[in-house]
CSV table of C-alpha atoms and ligand atoms in Angstrom, one decimal:
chain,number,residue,atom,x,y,z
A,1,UNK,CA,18.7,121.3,32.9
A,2,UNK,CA,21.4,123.0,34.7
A,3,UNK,CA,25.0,123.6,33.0
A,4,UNK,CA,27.6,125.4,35.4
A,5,UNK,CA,30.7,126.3,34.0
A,6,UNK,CA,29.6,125.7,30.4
A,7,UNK,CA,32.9,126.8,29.0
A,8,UNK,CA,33.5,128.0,25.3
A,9,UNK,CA,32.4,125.2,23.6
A,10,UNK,CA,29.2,124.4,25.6
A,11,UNK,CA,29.8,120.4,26.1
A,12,UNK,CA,27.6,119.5,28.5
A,13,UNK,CA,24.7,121.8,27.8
A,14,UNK,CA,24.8,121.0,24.3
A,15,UNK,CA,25.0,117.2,25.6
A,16,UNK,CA,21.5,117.7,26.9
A,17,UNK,CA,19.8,119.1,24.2
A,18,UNK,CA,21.3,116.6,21.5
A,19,UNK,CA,19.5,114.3,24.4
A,20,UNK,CA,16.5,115.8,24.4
A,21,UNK,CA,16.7,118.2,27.1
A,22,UNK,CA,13.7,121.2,27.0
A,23,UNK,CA,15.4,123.8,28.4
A,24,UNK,CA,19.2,124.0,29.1
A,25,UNK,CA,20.4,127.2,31.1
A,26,UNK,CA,24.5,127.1,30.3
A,27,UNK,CA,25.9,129.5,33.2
A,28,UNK,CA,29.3,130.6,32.4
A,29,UNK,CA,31.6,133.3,34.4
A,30,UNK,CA,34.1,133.9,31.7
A,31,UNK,CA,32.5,136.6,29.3
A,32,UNK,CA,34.5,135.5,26.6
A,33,UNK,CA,33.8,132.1,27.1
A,34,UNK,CA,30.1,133.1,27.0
A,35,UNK,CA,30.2,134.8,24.3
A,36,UNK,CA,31.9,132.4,22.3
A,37,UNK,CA,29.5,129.5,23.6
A,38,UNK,CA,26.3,131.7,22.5
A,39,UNK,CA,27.5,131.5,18.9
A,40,UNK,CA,28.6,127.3,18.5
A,41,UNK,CA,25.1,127.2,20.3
A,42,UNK,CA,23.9,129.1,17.7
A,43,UNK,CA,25.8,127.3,14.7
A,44,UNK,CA,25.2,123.9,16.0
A,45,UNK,CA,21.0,124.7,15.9
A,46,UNK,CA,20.2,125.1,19.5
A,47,UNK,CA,19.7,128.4,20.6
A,48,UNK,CA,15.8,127.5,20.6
A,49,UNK,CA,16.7,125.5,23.7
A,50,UNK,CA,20.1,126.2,25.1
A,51,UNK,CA,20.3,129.7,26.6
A,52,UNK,CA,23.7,130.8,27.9
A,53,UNK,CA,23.8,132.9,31.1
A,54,UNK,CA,26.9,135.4,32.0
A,55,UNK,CA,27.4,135.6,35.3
A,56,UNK,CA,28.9,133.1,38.4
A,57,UNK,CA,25.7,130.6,39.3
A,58,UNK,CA,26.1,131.5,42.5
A,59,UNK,CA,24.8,135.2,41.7
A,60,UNK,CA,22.0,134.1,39.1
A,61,UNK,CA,18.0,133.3,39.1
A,62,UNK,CA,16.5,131.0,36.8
A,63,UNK,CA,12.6,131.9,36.0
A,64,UNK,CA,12.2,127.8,37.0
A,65,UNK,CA,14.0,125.2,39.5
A,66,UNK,CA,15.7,122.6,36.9
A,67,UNK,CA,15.6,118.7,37.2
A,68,UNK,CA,18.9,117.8,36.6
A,69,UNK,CA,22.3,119.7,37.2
A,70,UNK,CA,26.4,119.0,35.4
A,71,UNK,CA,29.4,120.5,35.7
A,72,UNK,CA,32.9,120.4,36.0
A,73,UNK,CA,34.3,122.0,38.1
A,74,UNK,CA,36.5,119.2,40.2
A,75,UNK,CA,40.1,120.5,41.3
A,76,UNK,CA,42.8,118.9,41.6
A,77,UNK,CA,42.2,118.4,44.9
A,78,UNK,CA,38.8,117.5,44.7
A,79,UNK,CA,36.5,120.5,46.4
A,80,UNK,CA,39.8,123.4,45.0
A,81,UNK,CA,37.7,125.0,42.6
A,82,UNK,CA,34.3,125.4,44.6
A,83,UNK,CA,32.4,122.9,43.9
A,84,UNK,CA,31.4,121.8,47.3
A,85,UNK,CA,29.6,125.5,48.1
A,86,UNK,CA,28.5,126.3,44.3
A,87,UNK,CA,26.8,123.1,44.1
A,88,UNK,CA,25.3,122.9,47.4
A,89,UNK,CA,24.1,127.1,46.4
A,90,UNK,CA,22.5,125.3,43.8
A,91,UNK,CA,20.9,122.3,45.2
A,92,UNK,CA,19.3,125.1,47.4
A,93,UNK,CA,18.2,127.5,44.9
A,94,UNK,CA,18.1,126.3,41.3
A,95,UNK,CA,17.8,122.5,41.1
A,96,UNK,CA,14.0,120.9,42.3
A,97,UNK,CA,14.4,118.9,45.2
A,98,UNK,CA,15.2,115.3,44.4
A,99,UNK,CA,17.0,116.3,41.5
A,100,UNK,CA,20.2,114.8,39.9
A,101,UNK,CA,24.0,115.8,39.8
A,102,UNK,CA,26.3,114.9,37.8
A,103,UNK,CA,28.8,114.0,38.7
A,104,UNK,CA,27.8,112.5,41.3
A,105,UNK,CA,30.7,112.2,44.0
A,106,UNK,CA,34.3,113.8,44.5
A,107,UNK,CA,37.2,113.4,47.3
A,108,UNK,CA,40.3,113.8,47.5
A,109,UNK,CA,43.2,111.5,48.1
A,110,UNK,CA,46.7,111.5,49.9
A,111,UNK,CA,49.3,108.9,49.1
A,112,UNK,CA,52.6,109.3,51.0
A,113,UNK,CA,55.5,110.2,49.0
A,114,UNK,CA,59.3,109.7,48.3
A,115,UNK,CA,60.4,113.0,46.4
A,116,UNK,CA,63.9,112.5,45.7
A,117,UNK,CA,63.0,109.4,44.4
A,118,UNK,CA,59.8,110.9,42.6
A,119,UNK,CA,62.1,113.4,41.1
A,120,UNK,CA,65.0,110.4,40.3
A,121,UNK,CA,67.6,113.1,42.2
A,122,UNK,CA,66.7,115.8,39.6
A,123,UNK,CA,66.8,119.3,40.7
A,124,UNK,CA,63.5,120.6,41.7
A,125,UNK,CA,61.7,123.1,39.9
A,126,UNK,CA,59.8,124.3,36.5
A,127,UNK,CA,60.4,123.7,33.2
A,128,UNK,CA,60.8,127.1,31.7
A,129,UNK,CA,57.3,127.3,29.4
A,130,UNK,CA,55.5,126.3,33.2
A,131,UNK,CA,57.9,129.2,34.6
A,132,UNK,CA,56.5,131.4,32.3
A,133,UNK,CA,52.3,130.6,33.6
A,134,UNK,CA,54.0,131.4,37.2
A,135,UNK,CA,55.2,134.2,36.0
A,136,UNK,CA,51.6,135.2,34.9
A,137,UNK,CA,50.4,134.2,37.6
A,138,UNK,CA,52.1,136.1,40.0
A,139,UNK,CA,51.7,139.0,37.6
A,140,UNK,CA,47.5,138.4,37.6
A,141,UNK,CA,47.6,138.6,41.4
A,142,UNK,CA,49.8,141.8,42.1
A,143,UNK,CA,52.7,139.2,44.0
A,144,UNK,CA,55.0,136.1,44.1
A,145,UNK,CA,53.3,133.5,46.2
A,146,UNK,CA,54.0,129.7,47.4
A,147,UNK,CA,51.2,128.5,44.9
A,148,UNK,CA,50.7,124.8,44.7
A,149,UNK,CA,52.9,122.6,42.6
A,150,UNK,CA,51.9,119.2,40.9
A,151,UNK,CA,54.1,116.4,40.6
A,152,UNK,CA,54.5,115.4,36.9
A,153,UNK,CA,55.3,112.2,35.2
A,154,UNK,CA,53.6,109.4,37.8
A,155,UNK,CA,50.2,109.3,36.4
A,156,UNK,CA,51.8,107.5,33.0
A,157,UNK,CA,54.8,105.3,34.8
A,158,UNK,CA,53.8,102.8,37.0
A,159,UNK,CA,57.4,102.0,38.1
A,160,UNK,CA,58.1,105.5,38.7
A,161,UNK,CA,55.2,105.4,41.0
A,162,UNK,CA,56.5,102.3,42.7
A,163,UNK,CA,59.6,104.2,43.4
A,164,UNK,CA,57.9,107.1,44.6
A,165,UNK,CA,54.7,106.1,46.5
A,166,UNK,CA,55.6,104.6,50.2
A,167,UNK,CA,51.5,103.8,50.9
A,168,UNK,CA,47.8,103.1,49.6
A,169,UNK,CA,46.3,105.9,49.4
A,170,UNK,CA,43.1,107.4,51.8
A,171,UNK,CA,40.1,109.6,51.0
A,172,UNK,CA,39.8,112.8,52.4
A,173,UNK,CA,37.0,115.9,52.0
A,174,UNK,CA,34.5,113.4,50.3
A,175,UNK,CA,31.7,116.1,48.4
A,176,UNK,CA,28.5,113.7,48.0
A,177,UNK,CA,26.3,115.9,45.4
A,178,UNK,CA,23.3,113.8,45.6
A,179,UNK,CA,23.4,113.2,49.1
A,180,UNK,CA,25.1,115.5,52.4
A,181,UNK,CA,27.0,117.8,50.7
A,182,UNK,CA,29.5,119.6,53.1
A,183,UNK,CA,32.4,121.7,52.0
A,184,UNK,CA,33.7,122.2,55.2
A,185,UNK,CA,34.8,119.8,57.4
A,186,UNK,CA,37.8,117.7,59.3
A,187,UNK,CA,38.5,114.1,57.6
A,188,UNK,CA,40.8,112.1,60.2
A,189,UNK,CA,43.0,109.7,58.0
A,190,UNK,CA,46.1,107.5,58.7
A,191,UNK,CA,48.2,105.7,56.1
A,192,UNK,CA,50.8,103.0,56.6
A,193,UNK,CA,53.9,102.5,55.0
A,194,UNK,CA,54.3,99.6,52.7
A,195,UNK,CA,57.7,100.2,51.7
A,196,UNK,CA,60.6,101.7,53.2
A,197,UNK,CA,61.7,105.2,52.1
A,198,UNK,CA,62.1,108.2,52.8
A,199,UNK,CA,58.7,110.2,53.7
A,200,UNK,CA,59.2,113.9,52.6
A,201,UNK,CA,55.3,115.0,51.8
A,202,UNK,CA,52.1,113.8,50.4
A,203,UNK,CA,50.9,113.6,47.2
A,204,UNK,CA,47.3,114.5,46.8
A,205,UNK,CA,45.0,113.9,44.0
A,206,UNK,CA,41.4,113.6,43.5
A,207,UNK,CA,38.6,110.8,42.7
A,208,UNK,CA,35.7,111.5,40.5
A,209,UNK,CA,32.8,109.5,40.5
A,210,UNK,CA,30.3,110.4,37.2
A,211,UNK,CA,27.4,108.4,38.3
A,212,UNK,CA,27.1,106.2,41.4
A,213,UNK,CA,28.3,103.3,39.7
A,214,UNK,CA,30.9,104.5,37.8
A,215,UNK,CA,34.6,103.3,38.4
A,216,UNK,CA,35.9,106.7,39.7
A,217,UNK,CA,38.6,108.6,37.7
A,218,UNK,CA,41.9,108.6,39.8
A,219,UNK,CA,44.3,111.0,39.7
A,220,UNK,CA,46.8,109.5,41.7
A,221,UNK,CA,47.2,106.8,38.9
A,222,UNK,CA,45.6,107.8,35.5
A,223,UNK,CA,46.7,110.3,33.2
A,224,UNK,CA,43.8,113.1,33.6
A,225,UNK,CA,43.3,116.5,33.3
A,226,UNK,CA,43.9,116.5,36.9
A,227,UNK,CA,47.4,116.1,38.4
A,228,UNK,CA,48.9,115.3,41.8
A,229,UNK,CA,49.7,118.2,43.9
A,230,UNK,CA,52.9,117.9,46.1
A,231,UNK,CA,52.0,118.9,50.3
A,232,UNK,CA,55.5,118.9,51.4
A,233,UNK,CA,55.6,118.1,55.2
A,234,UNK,CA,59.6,117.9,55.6
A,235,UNK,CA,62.6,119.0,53.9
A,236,UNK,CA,65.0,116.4,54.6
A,237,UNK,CA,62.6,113.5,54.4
A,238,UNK,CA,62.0,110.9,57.5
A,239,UNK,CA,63.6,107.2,56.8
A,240,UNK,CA,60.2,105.2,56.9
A,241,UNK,CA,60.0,101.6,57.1
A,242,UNK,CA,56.7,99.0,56.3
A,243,UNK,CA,54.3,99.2,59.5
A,244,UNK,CA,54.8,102.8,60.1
A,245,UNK,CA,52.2,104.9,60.1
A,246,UNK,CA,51.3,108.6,59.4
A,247,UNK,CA,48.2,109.7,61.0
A,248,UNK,CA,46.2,112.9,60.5
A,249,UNK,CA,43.7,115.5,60.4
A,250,UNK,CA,43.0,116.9,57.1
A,251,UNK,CA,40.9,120.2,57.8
A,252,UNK,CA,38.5,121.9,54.6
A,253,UNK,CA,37.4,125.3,55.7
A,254,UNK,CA,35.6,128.0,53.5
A,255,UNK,CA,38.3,130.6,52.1
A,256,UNK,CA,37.4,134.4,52.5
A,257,UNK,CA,35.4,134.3,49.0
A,258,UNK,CA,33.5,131.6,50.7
A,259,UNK,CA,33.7,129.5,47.9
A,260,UNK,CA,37.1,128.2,47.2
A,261,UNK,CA,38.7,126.0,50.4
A,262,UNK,CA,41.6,127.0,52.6
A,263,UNK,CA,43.1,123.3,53.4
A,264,UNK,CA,45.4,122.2,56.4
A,265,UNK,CA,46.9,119.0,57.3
A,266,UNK,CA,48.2,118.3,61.0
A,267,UNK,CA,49.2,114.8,61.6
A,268,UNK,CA,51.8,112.9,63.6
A,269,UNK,CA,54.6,109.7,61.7
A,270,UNK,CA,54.5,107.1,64.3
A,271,UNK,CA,57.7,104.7,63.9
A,272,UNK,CA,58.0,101.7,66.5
A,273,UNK,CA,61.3,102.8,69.3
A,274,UNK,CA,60.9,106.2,68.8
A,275,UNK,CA,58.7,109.5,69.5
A,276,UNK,CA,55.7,110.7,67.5
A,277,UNK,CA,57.1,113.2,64.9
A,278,UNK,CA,54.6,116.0,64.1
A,279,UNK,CA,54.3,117.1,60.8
A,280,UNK,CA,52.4,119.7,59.1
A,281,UNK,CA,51.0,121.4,55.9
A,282,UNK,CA,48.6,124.3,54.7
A,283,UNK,CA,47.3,126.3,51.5
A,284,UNK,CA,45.2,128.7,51.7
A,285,UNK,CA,43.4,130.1,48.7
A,286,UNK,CA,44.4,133.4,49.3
A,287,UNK,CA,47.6,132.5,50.9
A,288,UNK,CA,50.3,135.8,51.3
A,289,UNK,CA,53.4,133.6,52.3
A,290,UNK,CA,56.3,133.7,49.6
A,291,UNK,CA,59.6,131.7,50.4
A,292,UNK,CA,57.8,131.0,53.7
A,293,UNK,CA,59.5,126.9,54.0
A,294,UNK,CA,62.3,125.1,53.2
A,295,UNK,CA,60.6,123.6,50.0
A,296,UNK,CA,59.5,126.9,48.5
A,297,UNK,CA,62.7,128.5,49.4
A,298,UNK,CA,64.4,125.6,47.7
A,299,UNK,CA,62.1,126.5,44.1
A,300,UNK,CA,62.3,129.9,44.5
A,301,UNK,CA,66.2,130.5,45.8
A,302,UNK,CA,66.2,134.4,47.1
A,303,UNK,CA,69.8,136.1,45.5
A,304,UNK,CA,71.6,134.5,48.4
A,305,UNK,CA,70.3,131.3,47.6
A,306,UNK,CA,67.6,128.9,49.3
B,1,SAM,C1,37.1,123.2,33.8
B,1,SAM,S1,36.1,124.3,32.9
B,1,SAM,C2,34.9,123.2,32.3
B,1,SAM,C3,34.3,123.6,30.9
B,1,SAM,C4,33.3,122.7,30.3
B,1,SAM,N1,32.1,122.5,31.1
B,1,SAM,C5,34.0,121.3,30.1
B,1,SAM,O1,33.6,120.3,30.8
B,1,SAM,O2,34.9,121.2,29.2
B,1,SAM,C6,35.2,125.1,34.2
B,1,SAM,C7,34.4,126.3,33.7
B,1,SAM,O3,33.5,126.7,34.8
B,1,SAM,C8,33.5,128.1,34.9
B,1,SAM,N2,33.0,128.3,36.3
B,1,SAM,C9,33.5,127.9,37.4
B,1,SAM,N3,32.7,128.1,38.5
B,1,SAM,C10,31.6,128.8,38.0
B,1,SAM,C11,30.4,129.3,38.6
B,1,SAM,N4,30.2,129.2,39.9
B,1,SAM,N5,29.5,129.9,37.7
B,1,SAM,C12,29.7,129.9,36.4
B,1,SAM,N6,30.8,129.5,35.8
B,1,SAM,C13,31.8,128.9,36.6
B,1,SAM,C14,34.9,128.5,34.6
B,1,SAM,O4,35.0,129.8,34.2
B,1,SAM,C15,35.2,127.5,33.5
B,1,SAM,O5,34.9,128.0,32.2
């Protein structure tokens, strides 16, 4: 058995073993966090079986193909953190074919959204703990950037949900790891409004499905560790009414680490009596634009303001 991304405390791969499982390889990138899994390994009485291995998976050998293969390493869009290409590296090297993922399915999903009303007319922008991570985080990578930002406080409220999501929601960049997994690829989608509103972005989320029959887990309406990531599409919003309909193309390509996704979004609001309004959105993984739209200008104000 296959664990990648075993983390400090060694869940998954200490799962197996408890479960019987002969031989558990527990990849892990961090060295800290390997280190640290080694030794509750060791404490909890299964370093006979469960053998941590430093290093991404991606870059590793194992002396044997495994049977079975878990992780965690869903975004919060689904494919963000990799998983699409580091599990389909190791369906192709490491796991024997016919073997098992889990989990077994991820996608991501786009709901439209109402931000003023998502926000209840509050100021945009972080509270000041958060700040402080952006702060680190522009620190980490050398620059400011337009990093993405999550919408919080509509997994827990239904009625603040109501008030803030103006459609269903769709699937986009479906990941199938027991089946044809792809992480590239173009999803073509189209939501209609069920409410009127106004329609100033998307909020995407993610579904995770643990085995094939599971209910997924929903980020767009369930308290997770995942949360809903705002794709702003236009500043001042568009009044929307029930029937209209945004369609688009939601594009997945490989970043330039060839692992983590660039992702853009081109699409098009049709509303009866008037013109098609296009509308767009992108994030790349490596992205260098700071301040570079209205909405980022609008969290981060320059000295002369957004
Ligand atoms: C979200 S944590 C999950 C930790 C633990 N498995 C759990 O479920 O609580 C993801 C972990 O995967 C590691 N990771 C991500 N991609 C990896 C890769 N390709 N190879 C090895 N480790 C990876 C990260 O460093 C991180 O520790």
């Amino acid at each position: 058995m296959l664990d990648i991304g075993t983390g400090q405390d060694a869940v998954w791969a200490l799962a197996a073993a408890r479960a019987g499982a002969r031989q558990v390889w527990a990849v892990e990138v961090i060295p800290q966090s390997a280190r640290i899994a080694r030794k509750t390994i060791e404490e909890a009485g299964f370093a006979d079986r469960v053998t941590v291995v430093e290093g991404l998976s991606t870059e590793i050998e194992l002396p044997e193909p495994v049977d079975m293969c878990v992780s965690e390493i869903i975004g919060t869009l689904g494919g963000s953190e990799g998983a699409g290409s580091v599990l389909r590296d190791a369906r192709e090297r490491l796991v024997k074919p016919g073997g098992v993922f889990i989990p077994h399915r991820s996608a991501t999903t786009a709901v439209a959204l109402d931000l003023g009303s998502a926000g209840r007319g509050e100021p945009l922008g972080f509270p000041p703990l958060v700040f402080r991570y952006v702060e680190d985080v522009f620190a980490s990578v050398g620059r400011p950037f337009d990093l993405r930002v999550v919408l919080e406080g509509l997994q827990d409220n239904p009625k603040a949900r109501e008030r803030a999501y103006l459609s269903g929601p769709v699937e986009v960049e479906p990941l199938e790891f027991n089946g044809d997994l792809n992480p590239e690829g173009v999803d073509g989608a189209e939501l209609t409004f069920t409410r009127a509103g106004t329609f100033s972005g998307l909020a995407l989320g993610m579904r995770l499905w643990v085995a094939e029959d599971d209910e997924p887990i929903d980020s767009l309406v369930q308290p997770s560790s995942w949360t809903p990531v705002y794709a702003p599409l236009s500043a001042e919003g568009l009044p929307v009414r029930p029937g209209d309909r945004f369609e688009f193309d939601f594009t997945t390509t490989l970043s330039d680490d060839g692992v983590h996704p660039d992702y853009a979004l081109t699409g098009e609001l049709h509303r009866p009596g008037g013109p098609a309004a296009p509308l767009s959105w992108g994030s790349t993984h490596h992205g260098d634009g700071f301040r570079a739209t209205p909405f980022y200008r609008s969290l981060f104000p320059g000295p002369g303001g957004p």
